[in-house]
Coordinates of C-alpha atoms and ligand atoms in Angstrom, one line a residue:
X1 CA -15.1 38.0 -14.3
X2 CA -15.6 35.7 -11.6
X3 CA -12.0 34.6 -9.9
X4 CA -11.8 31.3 -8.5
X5 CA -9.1 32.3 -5.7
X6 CA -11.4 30.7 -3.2
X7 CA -11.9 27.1 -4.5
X8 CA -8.2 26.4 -3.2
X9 CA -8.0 26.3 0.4
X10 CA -11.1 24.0 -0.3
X11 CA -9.3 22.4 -3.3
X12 CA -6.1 21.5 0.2
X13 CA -8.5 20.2 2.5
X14 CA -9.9 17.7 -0.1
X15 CA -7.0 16.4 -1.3
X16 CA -5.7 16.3 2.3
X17 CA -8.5 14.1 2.5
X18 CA -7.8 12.1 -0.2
X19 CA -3.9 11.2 0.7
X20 CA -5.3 10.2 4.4
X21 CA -7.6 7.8 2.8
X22 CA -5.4 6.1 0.1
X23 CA -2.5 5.5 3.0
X24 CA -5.3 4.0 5.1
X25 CA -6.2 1.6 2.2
X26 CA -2.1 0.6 1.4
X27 CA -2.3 0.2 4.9
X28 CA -4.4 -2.1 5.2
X29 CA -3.0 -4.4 3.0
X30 CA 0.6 -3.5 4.0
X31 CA 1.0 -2.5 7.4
X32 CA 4.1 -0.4 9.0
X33 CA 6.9 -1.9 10.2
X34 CA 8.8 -0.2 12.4
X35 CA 12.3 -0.6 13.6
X36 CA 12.3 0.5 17.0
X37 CA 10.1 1.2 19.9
X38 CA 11.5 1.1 24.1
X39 CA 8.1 0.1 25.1
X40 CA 10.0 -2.2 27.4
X41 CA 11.7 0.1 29.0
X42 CA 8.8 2.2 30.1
X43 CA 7.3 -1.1 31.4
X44 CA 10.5 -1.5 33.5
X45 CA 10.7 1.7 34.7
X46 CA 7.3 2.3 35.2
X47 CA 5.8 -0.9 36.4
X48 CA 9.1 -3.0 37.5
X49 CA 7.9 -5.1 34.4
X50 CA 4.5 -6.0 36.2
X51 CA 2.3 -6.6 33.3
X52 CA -0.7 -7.3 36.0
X53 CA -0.4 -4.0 37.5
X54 CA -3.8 -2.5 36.4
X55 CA -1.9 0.1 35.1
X56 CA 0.2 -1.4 32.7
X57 CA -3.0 -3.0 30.8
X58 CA -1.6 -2.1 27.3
X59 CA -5.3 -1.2 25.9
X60 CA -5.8 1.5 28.6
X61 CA -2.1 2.1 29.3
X62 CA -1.6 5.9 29.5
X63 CA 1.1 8.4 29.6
X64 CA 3.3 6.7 27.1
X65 CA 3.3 6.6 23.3
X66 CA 2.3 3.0 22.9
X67 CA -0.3 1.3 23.4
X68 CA -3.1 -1.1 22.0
X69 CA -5.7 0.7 20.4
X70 CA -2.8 3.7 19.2
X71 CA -1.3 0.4 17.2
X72 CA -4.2 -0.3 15.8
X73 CA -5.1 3.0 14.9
X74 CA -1.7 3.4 13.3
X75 CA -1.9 0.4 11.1
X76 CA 1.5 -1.1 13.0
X77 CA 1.6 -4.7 11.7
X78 CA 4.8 -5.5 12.8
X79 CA 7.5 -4.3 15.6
X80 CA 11.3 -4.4 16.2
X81 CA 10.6 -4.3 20.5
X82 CA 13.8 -3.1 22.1
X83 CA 15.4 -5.2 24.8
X84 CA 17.5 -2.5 25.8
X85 CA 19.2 -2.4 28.8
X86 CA 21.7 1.2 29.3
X87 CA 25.3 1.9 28.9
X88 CA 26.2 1.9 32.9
X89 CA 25.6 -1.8 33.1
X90 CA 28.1 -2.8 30.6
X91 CA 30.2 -5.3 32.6
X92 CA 27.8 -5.8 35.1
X93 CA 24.2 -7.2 34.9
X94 CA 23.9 -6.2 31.5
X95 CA 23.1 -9.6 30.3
X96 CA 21.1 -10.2 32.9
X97 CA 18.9 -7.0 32.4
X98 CA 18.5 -8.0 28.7
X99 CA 16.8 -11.2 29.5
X100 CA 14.7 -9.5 31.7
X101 CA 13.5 -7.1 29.0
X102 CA 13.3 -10.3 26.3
X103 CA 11.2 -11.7 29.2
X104 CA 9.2 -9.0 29.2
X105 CA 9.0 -8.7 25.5
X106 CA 7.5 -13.0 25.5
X107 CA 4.8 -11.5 28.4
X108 CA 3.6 -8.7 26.2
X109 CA 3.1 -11.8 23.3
X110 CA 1.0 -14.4 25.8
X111 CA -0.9 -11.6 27.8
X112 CA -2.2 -10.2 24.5
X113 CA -2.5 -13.0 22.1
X114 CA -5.3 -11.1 19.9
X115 CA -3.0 -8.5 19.5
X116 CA 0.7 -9.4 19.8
X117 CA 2.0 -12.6 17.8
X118 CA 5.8 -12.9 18.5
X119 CA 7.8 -14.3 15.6
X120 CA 11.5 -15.0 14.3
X121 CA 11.2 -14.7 11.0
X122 CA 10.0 -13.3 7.8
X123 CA 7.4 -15.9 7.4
X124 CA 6.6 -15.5 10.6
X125 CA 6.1 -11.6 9.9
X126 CA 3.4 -12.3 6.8
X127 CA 1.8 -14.6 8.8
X128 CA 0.6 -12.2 11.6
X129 CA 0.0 -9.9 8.3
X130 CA -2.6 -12.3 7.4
X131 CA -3.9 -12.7 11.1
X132 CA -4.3 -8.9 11.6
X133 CA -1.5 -9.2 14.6
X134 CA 1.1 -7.1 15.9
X135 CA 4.3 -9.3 14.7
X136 CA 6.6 -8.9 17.7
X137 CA 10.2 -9.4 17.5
X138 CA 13.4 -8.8 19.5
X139 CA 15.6 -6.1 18.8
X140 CA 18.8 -5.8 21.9
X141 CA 20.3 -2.3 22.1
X142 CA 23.8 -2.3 22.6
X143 CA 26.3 -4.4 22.2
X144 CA 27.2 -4.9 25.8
X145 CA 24.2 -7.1 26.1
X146 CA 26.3 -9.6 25.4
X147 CA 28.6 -8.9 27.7
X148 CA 32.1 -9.9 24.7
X149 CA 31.1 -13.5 24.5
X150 CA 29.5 -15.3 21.6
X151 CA 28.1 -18.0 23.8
X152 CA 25.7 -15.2 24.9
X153 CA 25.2 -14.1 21.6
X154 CA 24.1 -17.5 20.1
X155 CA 22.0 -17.9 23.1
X156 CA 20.5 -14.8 23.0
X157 CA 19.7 -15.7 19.4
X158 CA 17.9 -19.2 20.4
X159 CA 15.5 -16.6 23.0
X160 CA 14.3 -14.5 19.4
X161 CA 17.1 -11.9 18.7
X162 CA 17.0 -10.6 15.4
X163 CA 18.9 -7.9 15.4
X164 CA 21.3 -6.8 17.4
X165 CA 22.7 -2.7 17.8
X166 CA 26.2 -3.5 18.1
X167 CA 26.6 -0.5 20.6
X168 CA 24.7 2.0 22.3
X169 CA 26.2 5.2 23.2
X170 CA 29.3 3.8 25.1
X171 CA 32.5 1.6 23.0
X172 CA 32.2 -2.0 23.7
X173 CA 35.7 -3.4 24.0
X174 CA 35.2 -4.6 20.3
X175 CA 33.5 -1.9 18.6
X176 CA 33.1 2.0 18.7
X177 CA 30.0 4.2 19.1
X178 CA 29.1 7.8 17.9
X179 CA 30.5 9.7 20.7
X180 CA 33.7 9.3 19.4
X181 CA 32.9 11.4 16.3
X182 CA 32.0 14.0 18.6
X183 CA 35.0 13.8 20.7
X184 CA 32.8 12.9 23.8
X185 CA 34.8 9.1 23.8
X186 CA 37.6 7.8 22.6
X187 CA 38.4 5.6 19.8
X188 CA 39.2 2.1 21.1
X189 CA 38.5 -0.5 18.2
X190 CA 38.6 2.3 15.2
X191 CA 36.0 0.6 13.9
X192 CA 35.6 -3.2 14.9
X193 CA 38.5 -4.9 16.7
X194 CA 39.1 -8.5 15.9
X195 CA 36.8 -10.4 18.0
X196 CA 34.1 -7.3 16.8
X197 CA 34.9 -9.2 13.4
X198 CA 34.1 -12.6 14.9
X199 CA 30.6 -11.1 16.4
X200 CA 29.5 -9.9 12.8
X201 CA 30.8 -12.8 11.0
X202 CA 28.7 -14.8 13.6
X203 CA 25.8 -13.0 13.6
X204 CA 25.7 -13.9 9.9
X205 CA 25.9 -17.1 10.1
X206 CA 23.3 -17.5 12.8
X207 CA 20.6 -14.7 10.8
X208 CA 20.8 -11.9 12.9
X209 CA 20.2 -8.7 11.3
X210 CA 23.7 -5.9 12.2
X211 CA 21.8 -2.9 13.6
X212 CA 24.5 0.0 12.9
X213 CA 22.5 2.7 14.4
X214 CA 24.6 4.4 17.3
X215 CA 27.7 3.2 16.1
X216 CA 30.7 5.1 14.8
X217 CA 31.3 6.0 11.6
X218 CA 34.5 3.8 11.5
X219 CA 32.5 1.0 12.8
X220 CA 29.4 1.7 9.9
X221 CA 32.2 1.4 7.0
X222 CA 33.8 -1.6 9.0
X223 CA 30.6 -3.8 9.1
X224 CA 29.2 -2.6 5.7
X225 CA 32.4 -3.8 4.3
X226 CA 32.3 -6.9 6.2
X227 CA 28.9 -7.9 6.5
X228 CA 27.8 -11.1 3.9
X229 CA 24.3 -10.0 4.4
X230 CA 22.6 -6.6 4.1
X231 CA 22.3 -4.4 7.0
X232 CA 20.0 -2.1 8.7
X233 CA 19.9 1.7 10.9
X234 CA 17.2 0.6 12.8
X235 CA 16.6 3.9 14.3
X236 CA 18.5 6.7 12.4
X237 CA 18.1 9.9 10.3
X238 CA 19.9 11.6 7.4
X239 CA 23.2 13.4 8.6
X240 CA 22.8 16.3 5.4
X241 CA 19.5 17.2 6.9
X242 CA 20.7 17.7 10.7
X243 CA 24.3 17.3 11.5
X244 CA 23.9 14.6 14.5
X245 CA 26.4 12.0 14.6
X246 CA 23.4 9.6 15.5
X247 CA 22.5 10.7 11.9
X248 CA 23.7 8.8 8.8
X249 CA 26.4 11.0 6.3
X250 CA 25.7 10.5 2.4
X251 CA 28.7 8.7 1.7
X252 CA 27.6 5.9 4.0
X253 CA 23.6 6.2 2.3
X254 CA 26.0 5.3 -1.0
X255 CA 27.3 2.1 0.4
X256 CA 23.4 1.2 2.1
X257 CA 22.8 1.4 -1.5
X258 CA 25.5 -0.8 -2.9
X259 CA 24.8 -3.0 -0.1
X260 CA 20.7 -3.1 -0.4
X261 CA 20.6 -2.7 3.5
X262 CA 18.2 -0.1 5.3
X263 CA 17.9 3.1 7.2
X264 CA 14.8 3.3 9.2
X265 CA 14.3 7.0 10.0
X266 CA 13.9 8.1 13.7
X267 CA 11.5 10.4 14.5
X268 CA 13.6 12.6 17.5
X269 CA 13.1 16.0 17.1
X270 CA 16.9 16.1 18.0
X271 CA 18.0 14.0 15.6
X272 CA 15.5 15.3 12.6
X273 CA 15.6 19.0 12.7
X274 CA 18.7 19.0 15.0
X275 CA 16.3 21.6 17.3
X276 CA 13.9 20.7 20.3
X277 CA 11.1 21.2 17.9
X278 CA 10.3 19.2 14.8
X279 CA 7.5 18.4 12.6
X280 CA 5.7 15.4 10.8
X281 CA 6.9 17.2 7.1
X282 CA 10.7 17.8 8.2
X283 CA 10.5 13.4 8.8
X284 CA 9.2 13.6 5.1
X285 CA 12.1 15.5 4.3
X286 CA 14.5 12.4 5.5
X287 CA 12.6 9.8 4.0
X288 CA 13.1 12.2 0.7
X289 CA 16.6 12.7 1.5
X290 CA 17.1 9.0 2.0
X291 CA 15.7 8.0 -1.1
X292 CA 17.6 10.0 -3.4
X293 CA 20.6 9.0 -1.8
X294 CA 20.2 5.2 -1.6
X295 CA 17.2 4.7 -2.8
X296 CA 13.5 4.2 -2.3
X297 CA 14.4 0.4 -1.3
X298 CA 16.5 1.6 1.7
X299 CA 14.1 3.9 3.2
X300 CA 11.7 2.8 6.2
X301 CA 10.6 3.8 9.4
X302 CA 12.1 3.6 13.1
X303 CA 10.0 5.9 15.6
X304 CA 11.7 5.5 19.0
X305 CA 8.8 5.9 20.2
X306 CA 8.8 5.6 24.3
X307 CA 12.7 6.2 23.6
X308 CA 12.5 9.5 23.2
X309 CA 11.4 13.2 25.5
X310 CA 10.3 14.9 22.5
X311 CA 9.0 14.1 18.9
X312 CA 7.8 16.1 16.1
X313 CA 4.3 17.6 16.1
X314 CA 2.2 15.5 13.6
X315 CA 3.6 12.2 15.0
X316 CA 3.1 12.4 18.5
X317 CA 2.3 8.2 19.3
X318 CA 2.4 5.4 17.1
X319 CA -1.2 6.0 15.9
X320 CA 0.3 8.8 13.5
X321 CA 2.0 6.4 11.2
X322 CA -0.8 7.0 8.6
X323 CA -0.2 10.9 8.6
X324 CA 3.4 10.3 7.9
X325 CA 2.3 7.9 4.4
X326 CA -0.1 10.5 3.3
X327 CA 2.7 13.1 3.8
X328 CA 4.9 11.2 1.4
X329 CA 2.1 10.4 -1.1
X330 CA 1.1 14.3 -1.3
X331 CA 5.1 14.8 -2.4
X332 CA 4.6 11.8 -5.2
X333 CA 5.6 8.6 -3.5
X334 CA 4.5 5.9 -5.9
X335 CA 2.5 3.5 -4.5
X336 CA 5.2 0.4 -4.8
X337 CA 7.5 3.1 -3.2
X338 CA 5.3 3.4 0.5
X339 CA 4.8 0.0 0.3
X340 CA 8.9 -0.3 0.3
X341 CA 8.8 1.7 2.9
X342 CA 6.6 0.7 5.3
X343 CA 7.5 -3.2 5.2
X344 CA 8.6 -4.7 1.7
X345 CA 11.9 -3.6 2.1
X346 CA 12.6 -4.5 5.5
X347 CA 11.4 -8.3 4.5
X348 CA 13.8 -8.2 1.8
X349 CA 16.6 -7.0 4.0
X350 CA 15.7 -9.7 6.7
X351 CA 15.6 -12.4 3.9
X352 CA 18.8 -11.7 2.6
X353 CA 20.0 -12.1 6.1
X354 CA 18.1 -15.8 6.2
X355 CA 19.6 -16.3 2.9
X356 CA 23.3 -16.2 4.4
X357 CA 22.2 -18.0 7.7
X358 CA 24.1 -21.1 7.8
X359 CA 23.4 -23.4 10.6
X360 CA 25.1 -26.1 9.2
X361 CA 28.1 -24.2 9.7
X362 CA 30.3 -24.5 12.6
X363 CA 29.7 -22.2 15.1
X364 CA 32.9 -19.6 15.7
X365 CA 34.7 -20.1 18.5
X366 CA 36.8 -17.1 19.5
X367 CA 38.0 -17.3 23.0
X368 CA 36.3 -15.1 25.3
X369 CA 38.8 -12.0 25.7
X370 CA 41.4 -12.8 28.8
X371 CA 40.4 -10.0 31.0
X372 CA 36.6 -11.2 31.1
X373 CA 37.3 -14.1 32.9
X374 CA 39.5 -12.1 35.2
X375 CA 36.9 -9.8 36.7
X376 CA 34.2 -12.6 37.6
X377 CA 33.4 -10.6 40.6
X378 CA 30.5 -8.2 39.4
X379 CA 28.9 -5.9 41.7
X380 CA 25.0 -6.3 41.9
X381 CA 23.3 -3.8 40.1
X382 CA 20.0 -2.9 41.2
X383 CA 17.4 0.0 40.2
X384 CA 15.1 -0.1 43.5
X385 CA 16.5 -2.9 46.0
X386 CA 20.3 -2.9 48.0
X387 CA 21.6 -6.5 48.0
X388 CA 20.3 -8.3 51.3
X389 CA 23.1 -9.6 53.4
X390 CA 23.4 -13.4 51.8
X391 CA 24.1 -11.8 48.3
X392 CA 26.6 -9.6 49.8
X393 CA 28.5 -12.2 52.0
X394 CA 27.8 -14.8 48.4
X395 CA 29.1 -11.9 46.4
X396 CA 32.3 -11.7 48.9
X397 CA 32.5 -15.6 48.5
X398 CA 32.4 -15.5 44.7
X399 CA 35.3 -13.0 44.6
X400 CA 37.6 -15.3 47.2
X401 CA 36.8 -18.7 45.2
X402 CA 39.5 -18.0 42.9
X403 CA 41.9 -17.1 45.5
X404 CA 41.3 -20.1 47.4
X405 CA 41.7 -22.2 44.2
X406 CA 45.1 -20.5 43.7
X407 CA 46.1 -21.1 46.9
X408 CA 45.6 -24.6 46.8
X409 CA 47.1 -25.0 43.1
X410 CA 50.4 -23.3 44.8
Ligands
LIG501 C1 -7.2 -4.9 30.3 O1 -8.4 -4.2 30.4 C2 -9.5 -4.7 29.6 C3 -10.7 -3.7 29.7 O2 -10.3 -2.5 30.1 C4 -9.8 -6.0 30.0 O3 -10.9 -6.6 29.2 C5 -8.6 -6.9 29.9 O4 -8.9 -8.2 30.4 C6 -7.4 -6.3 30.7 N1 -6.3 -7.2 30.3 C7 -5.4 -7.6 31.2 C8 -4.3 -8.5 30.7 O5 -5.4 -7.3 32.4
LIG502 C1 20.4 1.7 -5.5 O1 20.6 2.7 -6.5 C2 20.2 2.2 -7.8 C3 20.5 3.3 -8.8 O2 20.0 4.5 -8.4 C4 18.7 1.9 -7.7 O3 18.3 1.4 -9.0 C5 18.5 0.8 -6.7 O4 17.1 0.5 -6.6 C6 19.0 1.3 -5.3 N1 18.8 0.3 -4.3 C7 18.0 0.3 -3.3 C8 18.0 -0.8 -2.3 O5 17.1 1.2 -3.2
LIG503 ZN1 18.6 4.2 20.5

């Protein structure tokens, strides 16, 4: 009796095979897009944002996760770039940091125009579909970008902002992040104070997607409540399959549901297996999570890569992306269902949010909070370079103007 025990290792490696080939062919036709990638920041921190340093040529750019050929190679048609500029900022140069990094972002676009094709909207998207491009757009990290005014807001929406995180990992005086469901922070807004009601309302009527990743829990239920227009997690994982309070809880998955919004799942070994190692399959087990819980239209992807010190074995760079898809067709994703995942679904959240855009609408005009106009004296905030003398002694003169003025209105 001949036993046929040794057809199926062969019978793995073929069908391995196989799922590798059909997600290169969805692929091809629907390309990835992902939520979130900090390539900016390594271009700050490694080249001061010096896109002519021979270094930073993004086709032979080494040592970081991103680059030119690893897009191509991962089919990424279209990317969420993070102008993100960190917590210690906040009230300082944050806004002028994130215009820096939006600067940076428009660089990328007109250095690379065979590559990169910046857009603002969903049209805009399927067009560098068609082209074979990289459709670029600007995601800001934190809501301390804009620094509690809406003036900075709008305008940061007239320089391509299309989604904004509405806080990192610090509270912005108008809405809470995660640490204080860890007990690392305190709650301030319990969710979103007042004018953090104004800043979602606005950000609706102007079309710019709410990012809830990194925010509280309070703050989640707050905006999902809120919000007139779907929502997404731009970079965030399932809470039931590794307790992080980056990580999104099941009751919250049932109101992305209710909502049709969007959790893009992020690929930090931290936040997916909750353990400094991870691997490409325990991802697959968020996606799975995530779609029993809300759904297969509220699943998609949101590497961090070049955010991140450590990511799962499998997905090492964005060229992985096709590993991932095979991963979820060999565990009997339709195809309708990848295709959600990789980019149909975040088109439908993003036009929903053009949907409730409403230029025609006045804009809102919540005075800037008392105590900002206060503290105009900022200190300078450099990475590299101590003010020179002239800023220091303008600096000194900024922070006496208002004194003099109140002498003379005595
Ligand atoms: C990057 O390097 C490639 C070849 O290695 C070269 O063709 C290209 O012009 C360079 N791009 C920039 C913007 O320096
Ligand atoms: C929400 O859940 C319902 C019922 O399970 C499902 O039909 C629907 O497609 C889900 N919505 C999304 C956006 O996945
Ligand atoms: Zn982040």
């Amino acid at each position: 009796m001949w036993s046929s025990w040794w057809l199926l290792p062969l019978v793995a490696v073929c069908t391995a095979d196989r799922f590798r080939e059909e997600a290169e062919r969805i692929m091809r036709s629907t390309p990835v897009i992902d939520g979130h990638n900090d390539l900016p920041w390594q271009l700050l921190t490694k080249f001061n944002n010096r896109l002519r340093d021979q270094r930073a040529n993004l086709t032979s750019l080494a040592h970081t996760k991103t680059s030119i050929p690893k897009l191509k190679a991962g089919f990424v048609g279209g990317q969420f770039w993070s102008a993100y500029t960190p917590c210690n900022t906040q009230n300082k140069d944050a806004v002028r940091r994130t215009l820096e990094q939006i600067d940076v972002i428009h660089r990328m676009c007109q250095m690379y125009p065979e590559t990169f094709m910046c857009v603002t909207d969903s049209q805009g998207i399927r067009q560098a579909f068609q082209e074979g491009k990289v459709a670029s757009l600007v995601g800001v990290e934190g809501g301390h970008s804009i620094d509690s005014s809406l003036g900075v807001l709008r305008a940061l929406y007239h320089l391509g902002m299309r989604y904004l995180t509405l806080t990192h990992s610090c509270n912005t005086p108008w809405a809470d992040n995660w640490l204080v469901d860890t007990g690392d922070d305190v709650a301030q807004s319990h969710g979103l104070s007042p004018f953090g009601q104004s800043v979602v309302r606005e950000m609706n009527r102007l079309g710019v997607i709410v990012d809830l990743a990194h925010v509280s829990l309070a703050t989640m239920k707050a905006v999902l409540r809120l919000s007139k227009a779907p929502v997404i997690f731009s970079h965030s994982s399932a809470y039931a399959l590794c307790a992080h309070r980056r990580n999104v809880p099941d009751d919250v998955l049932r109101l992305v549901n209710e909502t049709g919004s969007l959790v893009m799942v992020n690929f930090y070994n931290d936040h997916v297996s909750c353990k400094p190692e991870a691997t490409l399959s325990q991802v697959a087990d968020h996606l799975d999570h995530i779609k029993a819980v809300a759904g297969a239209g509220a699943v998609g992807f949101g590497g961090d890569f070049d955010g991140v010190p450590r990511l799962p074995s499998g997905l090492e760079d964005v060229s992985k992306y096709p590993d991932l898809v095979a991963e979820l067709l060999r565990r009997q994703w339709t195809e309708a269902e990848v295709r959600g995942a990789l980019a149909a679904n975040l088109l439908r959240v993003f036009e929903a949010v053009e949907q409730v855009s409403n230029h025609a609408q006045s804009p809102e005009e919540e005075p800037i909070p008392l105590g900002k106009l206060e503290t105009s004296c900022r200190t300078n905030y450099g990475y590299s370079e101590a003010p020179s003398l002239r800023q220091q002694s303008g600096a000194l003169l900024a922070c006496l103007a208002p004194l003099l003025l109140s002498l003379c209105l005595l």
